Amino acid sequence: MAARRGFLDWIVGPHRLSALAGFLQPLVDGGDQHGCFVADGKLVVSRGDRAVSFEAIDAALHRVAPFVVGRVEFWRTAAADAALLAVGDLIALLRLGVDEFAFRKGCTYGTVLVDVESGRVVDVLPDRTSETFATWLTEHPGVEIICRDRATAHTKAVKEAAPNALEVADRWHLLQNLSAAVEKTCHQHRDCLRKRAEEETVTEVPEMAPMLLAPAELPRTQTIERTRHRYEDIHRLLERRWTISAIARRLNLDRKTVRRFRDTGLDQLLASARDRRPNGVLEPFKANLNARFTEAQGQVSGTRLFLEIQASGYRGSRQVVRKHLAALRAGTAEPIRADIPSPRKITSWIMRPRETLTESQDERLLQVRLVCPDISRACDLARAFADLVRHRRGFLLMEWIRQAEQEAPKPMKGFAGFLRQDLDAVTAGLTLPWSSGAVEGNVNRVKTLKRAMYGRASFSLLRTRILIRP
């Protein structure tokens, strides 16, 4: 009898084959066209026109594993690997999820394939190239729906090997890409927020002869010194005609960081490093200290000022106050930084449902939107797109793309352009219930298995452990 889509051929002892056939026969019994039997010293599972439950086969294998060869040995044998491959071949896989995972982050990657209906791993591929995935799709025809992220390699493989399959873009990845576009918009317009905040925090000083202070200098902090040395190292290697990738490997930096130091002036990098310094306990009281220092023409007692701000809620030490006053006299004190929210914080307020924001968060977001029209427009578009995702209103996607391409800031226009290039998959993702949630869960499981073996397992052993659930 020939199986329609494959067979489970597991070579063990003849008496054990009969026992295994007895366990599996009730699962596939249905007449002459399919069944479980022993022929020529081999176990054959014939499917015919009836689908075989993956969970049922797996449970039966677990029941018979200790009886056949002993449980520990069972997981290590090549027969277990072959058994899982054959069982996967017996299943009529219609809805597939695909994603990559790292064998070694930044170096080598593999691909995990998941049945999004059952959440079970179907197969594991040794790399993430489009050729390998296309070969797998060719050997396993009949896939109707493929859930994926926005990796171009997966898209290319599907178009080559399964052109009739419907691609579904994952909704979580779409929101992640949208969040990145919103955050980039907030970064580009951070100066608008800074100027407005500085205007509001200007302290009025009594009319008197101004005290002449030395010109402000950058404080010699660890962050500023590291930025200065990194800039010198990168430009020294650039003068030697090193490539971006070579410099990144030599200095153990990301290529984006190297590119930013190449294209940005030192003064701008140092100013950014100064602004990144965390707010200390003295920060809320610096405006008052600076005003009192100017009023007294620098002739002021550090102890007296310490007691004044301590009564107002200062919880730091007296030495911090003295150091700040010494920096004012030397002209090296940092300018008072305006209290403006970071781009990431603004993005979190925009991306979260409005009903989950506190009253203060909603008020601060409103202030940001009043200051910068571009951030306000990005907020409106982001919330409209999130509404399409959460309520699966894919039929409105084209209208959203047109609005974003006409009136949105540049990062949002770029996001809209990417959606237009992948329009069919994105529309399906905003319409159908399928997503890559089950795939992401299995990727986390793969990471756990990989780390449990301290990254030393061969691909064959890791793949077997992924395919077989204990």
CSV table of C-alpha atoms in Angstrom, one decimal:
chain,number,residue,atom,x,y,z
A,1,MET,CA,0.0,0.0,0.0
A,2,ALA,CA,1.4,3.4,-1.0
A,3,ALA,CA,0.9,6.3,1.3
A,4,ARG,CA,-0.5,9.4,-0.3
A,5,ARG,CA,1.8,12.1,1.2
A,6,GLY,CA,4.5,10.0,2.8
A,7,PHE,CA,5.1,7.4,5.5
A,8,LEU,CA,6.7,7.0,8.9
A,9,ASP,CA,9.5,4.5,8.4
A,10,TRP,CA,11.1,3.7,11.7
A,11,ILE,CA,13.5,0.8,11.8
A,12,VAL,CA,13.7,-1.0,15.2
A,13,GLY,CA,13.3,-4.5,16.4
A,14,PRO,CA,10.5,-6.6,14.9
A,15,HIS,CA,8.7,-7.2,18.2
A,16,ARG,CA,8.9,-3.5,19.1
A,17,LEU,CA,7.5,-2.6,15.6
A,18,SER,CA,4.4,-4.6,16.4
A,19,ALA,CA,3.9,-2.9,19.7
A,20,LEU,CA,4.3,0.6,18.1
A,21,ALA,CA,1.8,-0.4,15.3
A,22,GLY,CA,-0.7,-1.4,18.0
A,23,PHE,CA,-0.4,2.1,19.6
A,24,LEU,CA,-0.8,4.0,16.3
A,25,GLN,CA,-3.4,1.8,14.5
A,26,PRO,CA,-6.4,3.4,16.3
A,27,LEU,CA,-5.3,6.8,15.1
A,28,VAL,CA,-5.3,6.0,11.4
A,29,ASP,CA,-7.6,3.0,11.1
A,30,GLY,CA,-10.1,3.5,8.3
A,31,GLY,CA,-10.0,0.7,5.8
A,32,ASP,CA,-7.7,-0.5,3.1
A,33,GLN,CA,-6.5,3.0,2.0
A,34,HIS,CA,-4.8,3.8,5.2
A,35,GLY,CA,-3.6,2.2,8.4
A,36,CYS,CA,-0.6,1.3,10.5
A,37,PHE,CA,1.2,-2.0,9.8
A,38,VAL,CA,4.5,-3.7,9.7
A,39,ALA,CA,5.9,-4.6,6.2
A,40,ASP,CA,9.3,-6.0,5.4
A,41,GLY,CA,10.6,-5.2,8.8
A,42,LYS,CA,9.5,-1.6,8.6
A,43,LEU,CA,6.6,0.4,10.2
A,44,VAL,CA,4.4,2.1,7.7
A,45,VAL,CA,1.7,4.7,8.5
A,46,SER,CA,-0.5,5.2,5.4
A,47,ARG,CA,-2.6,8.3,5.4
A,48,GLY,CA,-4.9,8.0,2.4
A,49,ASP,CA,-7.5,10.8,2.4
A,50,ARG,CA,-7.6,11.3,6.1
A,51,ALA,CA,-5.5,13.8,8.1
A,52,VAL,CA,-3.5,12.4,11.0
A,53,SER,CA,-3.5,14.5,14.2
A,54,PHE,CA,0.0,15.7,15.0
A,55,GLU,CA,-0.9,15.8,18.7
A,56,ALA,CA,-2.2,12.3,18.6
A,57,ILE,CA,0.9,10.9,16.8
A,58,ASP,CA,3.1,12.8,19.2
A,59,ALA,CA,1.3,11.4,22.3
A,60,ALA,CA,1.5,7.9,20.9
A,61,LEU,CA,5.3,8.3,20.3
A,62,HIS,CA,5.6,9.5,23.9
A,63,ARG,CA,3.7,6.5,25.2
A,64,VAL,CA,5.8,4.0,23.2
A,65,ALA,CA,9.2,5.8,23.6
A,66,PRO,CA,10.2,4.1,26.9
A,67,PHE,CA,9.1,0.8,25.6
A,68,VAL,CA,10.9,1.0,22.3
A,69,VAL,CA,14.5,2.1,23.1
A,70,GLY,CA,14.4,3.8,26.4
A,71,ARG,CA,13.4,7.5,26.8
A,72,VAL,CA,16.9,9.1,27.0
A,73,GLU,CA,18.2,7.2,24.0
A,74,PHE,CA,14.9,7.8,22.1
A,75,TRP,CA,15.5,11.6,22.0
A,76,ARG,CA,19.1,11.1,20.7
A,77,THR,CA,18.5,8.6,17.9
A,78,ALA,CA,18.3,9.7,14.3
A,79,ALA,CA,15.1,7.6,14.1
A,80,ALA,CA,13.3,10.2,16.2
A,81,ASP,CA,14.3,12.9,13.7
A,82,ALA,CA,13.1,10.8,10.8
A,83,ALA,CA,9.8,10.1,12.6
A,84,LEU,CA,9.1,13.7,13.1
A,85,LEU,CA,9.9,14.6,9.5
A,86,ALA,CA,7.5,11.9,8.3
A,87,VAL,CA,4.7,12.9,10.6
A,88,GLY,CA,5.1,16.5,9.4
A,89,ASP,CA,4.8,15.2,5.8
A,90,LEU,CA,1.5,13.4,6.8
A,91,ILE,CA,-0.1,16.7,7.8
A,92,ALA,CA,-1.9,18.8,5.2
A,93,LEU,CA,-0.2,22.0,6.2
A,94,LEU,CA,-2.3,24.9,5.0
A,95,ARG,CA,-1.3,27.9,7.2
A,96,LEU,CA,2.4,28.4,7.8
A,97,GLY,CA,4.3,30.9,9.9
A,98,VAL,CA,7.9,31.7,9.3
A,99,ASP,CA,10.5,33.7,11.2
A,100,GLU,CA,14.3,33.7,11.7
A,101,PHE,CA,16.3,33.1,14.9
A,102,ALA,CA,19.9,33.5,15.8
A,103,PHE,CA,22.4,30.7,16.3
A,104,ARG,CA,24.8,33.4,17.1
A,105,LYS,CA,23.4,37.0,17.1
A,106,GLY,CA,24.8,39.1,14.4
A,107,CYS,CA,26.6,36.2,12.7
A,108,THR,CA,24.5,33.1,11.8
A,109,TYR,CA,20.8,32.6,11.7
A,110,GLY,CA,18.3,29.9,11.1
A,111,THR,CA,14.6,29.7,10.1
A,112,VAL,CA,11.7,28.2,12.1
A,113,LEU,CA,8.5,27.1,10.4
A,114,VAL,CA,5.3,26.8,12.5
A,115,ASP,CA,1.8,25.7,11.9
A,116,VAL,CA,-0.1,28.8,13.0
A,117,GLU,CA,-3.2,26.8,13.7
A,118,SER,CA,-1.8,24.3,16.1
A,119,GLY,CA,1.2,26.3,17.2
A,120,ARG,CA,3.6,23.4,16.5
A,121,VAL,CA,7.0,23.7,14.9
A,122,VAL,CA,6.9,22.0,11.4
A,123,ASP,CA,10.6,22.3,10.5
A,124,VAL,CA,13.8,24.1,11.2
A,125,LEU,CA,16.1,25.4,8.4
A,126,PRO,CA,19.8,25.8,8.8
A,127,ASP,CA,19.9,29.4,7.4
A,128,ARG,CA,17.6,32.3,6.6
A,129,THR,CA,18.3,32.6,2.8
A,130,SER,CA,15.4,32.8,0.3
A,131,GLU,CA,16.9,29.8,-1.6
A,132,THR,CA,16.6,27.4,1.3
A,133,PHE,CA,13.1,28.5,2.2
A,134,ALA,CA,12.0,28.3,-1.5
A,135,THR,CA,13.3,24.8,-1.7
A,136,TRP,CA,11.3,23.8,1.4
A,137,LEU,CA,8.1,25.3,-0.1
A,138,THR,CA,8.7,23.5,-3.4
A,139,GLU,CA,9.1,20.2,-1.5
A,140,HIS,CA,5.9,20.9,0.6
A,141,PRO,CA,3.3,22.2,-1.8
A,142,GLY,CA,-0.2,23.2,-0.8
A,143,VAL,CA,0.5,26.0,1.7
A,144,GLU,CA,-2.3,28.5,1.4
A,145,ILE,CA,-1.4,31.2,4.0
A,146,ILE,CA,2.1,32.3,5.0
A,147,CYS,CA,2.4,34.6,8.0
A,148,ARG,CA,5.7,36.5,8.1
A,149,ASP,CA,7.3,39.7,9.2
A,150,ARG,CA,8.6,42.1,6.6
A,151,ALA,CA,11.9,40.3,5.8
A,152,THR,CA,12.5,40.5,2.0
A,153,ALA,CA,14.1,37.0,1.9
A,154,HIS,CA,10.8,35.4,2.9
A,155,THR,CA,8.8,37.4,0.4
A,156,LYS,CA,11.2,36.5,-2.4
A,157,ALA,CA,10.9,32.8,-1.6
A,158,VAL,CA,7.1,32.8,-1.4
A,159,LYS,CA,6.9,34.6,-4.8
A,160,GLU,CA,9.2,32.0,-6.4
A,161,ALA,CA,8.0,28.7,-4.8
A,162,ALA,CA,4.4,29.4,-3.7
A,163,PRO,CA,3.0,32.2,-5.9
A,164,ASN,CA,-0.6,31.1,-5.1
A,165,ALA,CA,-0.1,31.4,-1.3
A,166,LEU,CA,-1.5,34.4,0.5
A,167,GLU,CA,1.1,36.4,2.4
A,168,VAL,CA,0.0,37.9,5.7
A,169,ALA,CA,2.1,40.6,7.3
A,170,ASP,CA,2.3,40.3,11.1
A,171,ARG,CA,0.4,43.1,12.9
A,172,TRP,CA,2.9,43.4,15.8
A,173,HIS,CA,5.8,44.0,13.4
A,174,LEU,CA,3.7,46.7,11.6
A,175,LEU,CA,3.1,48.5,14.9
A,176,GLN,CA,6.8,48.2,15.7
A,177,ASN,CA,7.7,49.8,12.4
A,178,LEU,CA,5.2,52.5,13.0
A,179,SER,CA,6.6,53.2,16.4
A,180,ALA,CA,10.1,53.5,15.0
A,181,ALA,CA,8.8,56.1,12.4
A,182,VAL,CA,7.0,58.1,15.2
A,183,GLU,CA,10.2,58.1,17.4
A,184,LYS,CA,12.3,59.3,14.5
A,185,THR,CA,9.9,62.1,13.9
A,186,CYS,CA,10.1,63.1,17.6
A,187,HIS,CA,13.9,63.0,17.3
A,188,GLN,CA,13.9,65.3,14.3
A,189,HIS,CA,11.7,67.9,16.0
A,190,ARG,CA,13.3,67.8,19.5
A,191,ASP,CA,14.7,71.3,19.0
A,192,CYS,CA,11.2,72.7,18.8
A,193,LEU,CA,10.4,71.3,22.2
A,194,ARG,CA,13.7,72.4,23.7
A,195,LYS,CA,13.3,76.0,22.5
A,196,ARG,CA,9.8,76.3,23.8
A,197,ALA,CA,10.7,74.7,27.1
A,198,GLU,CA,13.7,77.0,27.5
A,199,GLU,CA,11.5,80.1,26.8
A,200,GLU,CA,9.1,79.0,29.6
A,201,THR,CA,11.8,78.3,32.2
A,202,VAL,CA,13.7,81.6,31.8
A,203,THR,CA,14.1,83.0,35.3
A,204,GLU,CA,13.6,86.8,35.7
A,205,VAL,CA,16.6,88.4,37.3
A,206,PRO,CA,16.3,91.7,39.2
A,207,GLU,CA,17.6,94.7,37.3
A,208,MET,CA,21.2,95.3,38.5
A,209,ALA,CA,24.6,95.4,37.1
A,210,PRO,CA,25.2,92.0,35.4
A,211,MET,CA,28.0,89.9,36.8
A,212,LEU,CA,30.6,89.0,34.1
A,213,LEU,CA,31.2,85.3,34.2
A,214,ALA,CA,33.8,83.3,32.2
A,215,PRO,CA,32.5,81.7,29.0
A,216,ALA,CA,30.8,78.4,29.7
A,217,GLU,CA,32.9,75.3,28.9
A,218,LEU,CA,31.9,71.7,28.6
A,219,PRO,CA,32.3,69.8,31.9
A,220,ARG,CA,34.8,67.0,31.8
A,221,THR,CA,32.4,64.2,32.3
A,222,GLN,CA,33.0,60.5,31.4
A,223,THR,CA,30.4,60.6,28.7
A,224,ILE,CA,31.9,63.7,27.0
A,225,GLU,CA,35.4,62.4,27.2
A,226,ARG,CA,34.4,59.0,25.7
A,227,THR,CA,32.6,60.9,22.9
A,228,ARG,CA,35.7,62.9,22.2
A,229,HIS,CA,38.0,59.9,22.1
A,230,ARG,CA,35.6,57.9,20.0
A,231,TYR,CA,35.4,60.7,17.5
A,232,GLU,CA,39.2,60.9,17.2
A,233,ASP,CA,39.5,57.1,16.8
A,234,ILE,CA,36.9,56.8,14.1
A,235,HIS,CA,38.3,59.7,12.1
A,236,ARG,CA,41.8,58.5,12.4
A,237,LEU,CA,40.8,55.1,10.9
A,238,LEU,CA,38.7,56.9,8.2
A,239,GLU,CA,41.8,58.8,7.2
A,240,ARG,CA,43.5,55.4,6.6
A,241,ARG,CA,40.6,54.5,4.3
A,242,TRP,CA,39.1,51.9,6.5
A,243,THR,CA,35.5,50.9,5.7
A,244,ILE,CA,32.6,51.4,8.0
A,245,SER,CA,32.3,47.7,8.7
A,246,ALA,CA,36.0,47.4,9.5
A,247,ILE,CA,35.9,50.3,11.9
A,248,ALA,CA,32.9,48.8,13.6
A,249,ARG,CA,34.6,45.5,14.1
A,250,ARG,CA,37.8,47.1,15.3
A,251,LEU,CA,36.1,49.4,17.9
A,252,ASN,CA,33.3,47.0,18.7
A,253,LEU,CA,30.6,49.5,17.6
A,254,ASP,CA,27.5,49.3,15.6
A,255,ARG,CA,27.9,50.5,12.0
A,256,LYS,CA,25.1,53.1,12.5
A,257,THR,CA,27.2,54.6,15.4
A,258,VAL,CA,30.3,54.7,13.2
A,259,ARG,CA,28.3,56.4,10.4
A,260,ARG,CA,26.9,59.0,12.8
A,261,PHE,CA,30.3,59.9,14.1
A,262,ARG,CA,31.5,60.2,10.5
A,263,ASP,CA,28.7,62.5,9.4
A,264,THR,CA,28.2,64.6,12.5
A,265,GLY,CA,30.5,67.4,13.7
A,266,LEU,CA,32.3,67.1,17.0
A,267,ASP,CA,30.6,70.1,18.6
A,268,GLN,CA,27.1,68.6,17.9
A,269,LEU,CA,28.2,65.2,19.3
A,270,LEU,CA,29.5,66.8,22.4
A,271,ALA,CA,26.4,68.9,22.9
A,272,SER,CA,24.3,65.7,22.5
A,273,ALA,CA,26.5,63.9,25.1
A,274,ARG,CA,26.1,66.8,27.5
A,275,ASP,CA,22.3,66.6,27.2
A,276,ARG,CA,22.3,62.9,27.8
A,277,ARG,CA,23.6,63.3,31.3
A,278,PRO,CA,21.0,62.2,33.8
A,279,ASN,CA,19.2,64.7,36.0
A,280,GLY,CA,20.8,64.8,39.4
A,281,VAL,CA,19.1,65.6,42.8
A,282,LEU,CA,20.2,69.3,42.3
A,283,GLU,CA,18.6,69.7,38.9
A,284,PRO,CA,15.2,71.1,40.1
A,285,PHE,CA,17.0,73.7,42.3
A,286,LYS,CA,19.6,75.0,39.9
A,287,ALA,CA,17.5,77.8,38.5
A,288,ASN,CA,17.0,79.2,42.0
A,289,LEU,CA,20.7,78.7,42.9
A,290,ASN,CA,21.8,80.5,39.7
A,291,ALA,CA,19.4,83.4,40.4
A,292,ARG,CA,20.6,83.8,44.0
A,293,PHE,CA,24.3,83.6,42.8
A,294,THR,CA,23.7,86.3,40.3
A,295,GLU,CA,21.9,88.6,42.7
A,296,ALA,CA,24.8,88.4,45.2
A,297,GLN,CA,27.4,88.9,42.5
A,298,GLY,CA,29.0,85.6,43.5
A,299,GLN,CA,29.5,86.7,47.1
A,300,VAL,CA,27.1,84.1,48.6
A,301,SER,CA,27.5,81.4,51.3
A,302,GLY,CA,27.2,77.9,50.1
A,303,THR,CA,25.9,76.8,53.5
A,304,ARG,CA,23.1,79.4,53.4
A,305,LEU,CA,22.0,78.4,50.0
A,306,PHE,CA,22.1,74.7,51.0
A,307,LEU,CA,19.8,75.4,53.9
A,308,GLU,CA,17.4,77.4,51.7
A,309,ILE,CA,17.0,74.7,49.1
A,310,GLN,CA,16.9,72.0,51.8
A,311,ALA,CA,13.8,73.7,53.3
A,312,SER,CA,12.3,73.5,49.8
A,313,GLY,CA,12.8,69.7,49.5
A,314,TYR,CA,16.4,69.2,48.5
A,315,ARG,CA,17.7,65.8,49.7
A,316,GLY,CA,21.3,65.9,48.4
A,317,SER,CA,24.5,66.7,50.2
A,318,ARG,CA,26.0,70.1,51.0
A,319,GLN,CA,29.1,69.1,48.9
A,320,VAL,CA,27.0,69.0,45.7
A,321,VAL,CA,25.8,72.6,46.3
A,322,ARG,CA,29.4,73.7,46.9
A,323,LYS,CA,30.6,72.1,43.7
A,324,HIS,CA,27.9,73.8,41.6
A,325,LEU,CA,28.8,77.2,43.1
A,326,ALA,CA,32.4,76.6,42.3
A,327,ALA,CA,31.5,75.7,38.7
A,328,LEU,CA,29.5,78.9,38.5
A,329,ARG,CA,32.5,81.0,39.6
A,330,ALA,CA,34.8,79.1,37.2
A,331,GLY,CA,32.4,79.4,34.3
A,332,THR,CA,32.2,75.7,33.7
A,333,ALA,CA,28.7,75.1,35.0
A,334,GLU,CA,26.3,73.4,32.7
A,335,PRO,CA,23.3,75.4,31.4
A,336,ILE,CA,20.0,74.5,33.0
A,337,ARG,CA,18.4,71.8,30.9
A,338,ALA,CA,14.8,72.3,30.0
A,339,ASP,CA,12.4,69.6,31.3
A,340,ILE,CA,11.3,68.1,28.0
A,341,PRO,CA,10.1,64.5,27.5
A,342,SER,CA,12.4,62.2,25.6
A,343,PRO,CA,11.4,61.1,22.0
A,344,ARG,CA,10.9,57.5,23.3
A,345,LYS,CA,8.6,58.7,26.1
A,346,ILE,CA,6.6,60.8,23.6
A,347,THR,CA,6.3,57.8,21.3
A,348,SER,CA,5.1,55.6,24.1
A,349,TRP,CA,2.3,58.1,24.9
A,350,ILE,CA,1.3,58.2,21.2
A,351,MET,CA,1.3,54.4,20.6
A,352,ARG,CA,-0.6,53.5,23.8
A,353,PRO,CA,-4.4,53.6,23.7
A,354,ARG,CA,-5.5,57.0,25.0
A,355,GLU,CA,-7.6,55.6,27.7
A,356,THR,CA,-4.6,54.0,29.3
A,357,LEU,CA,-2.7,57.3,29.8
A,358,THR,CA,-2.8,59.1,33.1
A,359,GLU,CA,-4.1,62.6,33.3
A,360,SER,CA,-0.6,64.1,33.6
A,361,GLN,CA,0.6,62.1,30.6
A,362,ASP,CA,-2.3,63.1,28.5
A,363,GLU,CA,-1.7,66.8,29.4
A,364,ARG,CA,2.0,66.7,28.6
A,365,LEU,CA,1.3,65.0,25.2
A,366,LEU,CA,-1.2,67.8,24.5
A,367,GLN,CA,1.5,70.4,25.3
A,368,VAL,CA,3.9,68.6,22.9
A,369,ARG,CA,1.4,68.6,20.1
A,370,LEU,CA,0.6,72.3,20.6
A,371,VAL,CA,4.3,73.1,20.3
A,372,CYS,CA,5.2,71.0,17.3
A,373,PRO,CA,2.6,70.6,14.4
A,374,ASP,CA,4.7,67.8,12.8
A,375,ILE,CA,4.6,65.6,16.0
A,376,SER,CA,0.9,66.4,16.2
A,377,ARG,CA,0.3,65.1,12.7
A,378,ALA,CA,2.4,62.0,13.3
A,379,CYS,CA,0.3,61.4,16.4
A,380,ASP,CA,-3.0,61.6,14.5
A,381,LEU,CA,-1.7,59.3,11.8
A,382,ALA,CA,-0.2,56.8,14.3
A,383,ARG,CA,-3.4,56.5,16.2
A,384,ALA,CA,-5.5,56.1,13.1
A,385,PHE,CA,-3.2,53.3,11.9
A,386,ALA,CA,-3.3,51.6,15.3
A,387,ASP,CA,-7.1,51.7,15.1
A,388,LEU,CA,-7.0,49.9,11.7
A,389,VAL,CA,-4.7,47.2,13.2
A,390,ARG,CA,-6.7,46.7,16.4
A,391,HIS,CA,-10.1,46.6,14.7
A,392,ARG,CA,-8.8,44.9,11.5
A,393,ARG,CA,-10.1,47.5,9.1
A,394,GLY,CA,-7.9,46.6,6.2
A,395,PHE,CA,-10.3,48.1,3.7
A,396,LEU,CA,-9.3,51.6,4.9
A,397,LEU,CA,-5.6,51.1,4.5
A,398,MET,CA,-5.2,52.7,1.1
A,399,GLU,CA,-6.9,55.8,2.3
A,400,TRP,CA,-4.5,56.0,5.3
A,401,ILE,CA,-1.5,55.6,3.0
A,402,ARG,CA,-2.7,58.5,0.7
A,403,GLN,CA,-3.1,60.8,3.7
A,404,ALA,CA,0.3,59.9,5.1
A,405,GLU,CA,2.1,60.4,1.7
A,406,GLN,CA,0.5,63.9,1.3
A,407,GLU,CA,0.7,65.6,4.7
A,408,ALA,CA,3.0,63.5,7.0
A,409,PRO,CA,6.5,64.2,8.3
A,410,LYS,CA,9.3,62.4,6.3
A,411,PRO,CA,9.6,59.3,8.5
A,412,MET,CA,5.9,58.7,8.4
A,413,LYS,CA,5.9,59.1,4.6
A,414,GLY,CA,8.7,56.5,4.4
A,415,PHE,CA,6.6,54.1,6.5
A,416,ALA,CA,3.6,54.7,4.2
A,417,GLY,CA,5.8,54.0,1.2
A,418,PHE,CA,6.9,50.6,2.7
A,419,LEU,CA,3.3,49.7,3.2
A,420,ARG,CA,2.5,50.5,-0.4
A,421,GLN,CA,5.3,48.2,-1.6
A,422,ASP,CA,3.8,45.3,0.5
A,423,LEU,CA,0.2,46.3,0.1
A,424,ASP,CA,-1.4,42.9,-0.4
A,425,ALA,CA,0.3,41.3,2.6
A,426,VAL,CA,-0.4,44.3,4.9
A,427,THR,CA,-4.0,44.4,3.8
A,428,ALA,CA,-4.3,40.7,4.6
A,429,GLY,CA,-2.7,41.3,8.0
A,430,LEU,CA,-5.2,44.0,8.8
A,431,THR,CA,-8.1,41.8,7.7
A,432,LEU,CA,-7.5,38.1,8.5
A,433,PRO,CA,-7.2,36.7,12.1
A,434,TRP,CA,-3.9,35.0,11.3
A,435,SER,CA,-0.6,36.4,12.7
A,436,SER,CA,2.9,35.4,13.7
A,437,GLY,CA,2.1,35.2,17.4
A,438,ALA,CA,2.6,31.4,17.6
A,439,VAL,CA,5.9,31.8,15.6
A,440,GLU,CA,7.3,34.4,18.0
A,441,GLY,CA,6.4,32.1,21.0
A,442,ASN,CA,8.3,29.2,19.4
A,443,VAL,CA,11.3,31.5,18.7
A,444,ASN,CA,11.5,32.2,22.4
A,445,ARG,CA,11.3,28.5,23.0
A,446,VAL,CA,14.2,28.0,20.6
A,447,LYS,CA,16.3,30.5,22.5
A,448,THR,CA,15.6,28.7,25.7
A,449,LEU,CA,16.7,25.3,24.2
A,450,LYS,CA,19.8,26.9,22.6
A,451,ARG,CA,20.9,28.5,25.9
A,452,ALA,CA,20.2,25.3,27.8
A,453,MET,CA,22.9,23.6,25.7
A,454,TYR,CA,25.2,26.6,26.2
A,455,GLY,CA,25.3,27.2,22.4
A,456,ARG,CA,27.4,24.1,21.8
A,457,ALA,CA,24.7,21.9,20.2
A,458,SER,CA,25.0,20.9,16.5
A,459,PHE,CA,22.2,22.0,14.2
A,460,SER,CA,21.0,18.4,14.0
A,461,LEU,CA,20.6,18.0,17.8
A,462,LEU,CA,19.1,21.5,18.2
A,463,ARG,CA,16.6,20.8,15.4
A,464,THR,CA,15.6,17.5,17.0
A,465,ARG,CA,15.0,19.1,20.3
A,466,ILE,CA,12.9,21.9,18.7
A,467,LEU,CA,10.8,19.4,16.8
A,468,ILE,CA,10.1,17.1,19.7
A,469,ARG,CA,8.2,18.5,22.7
A,470,PRO,CA,8.9,16.6,25.9
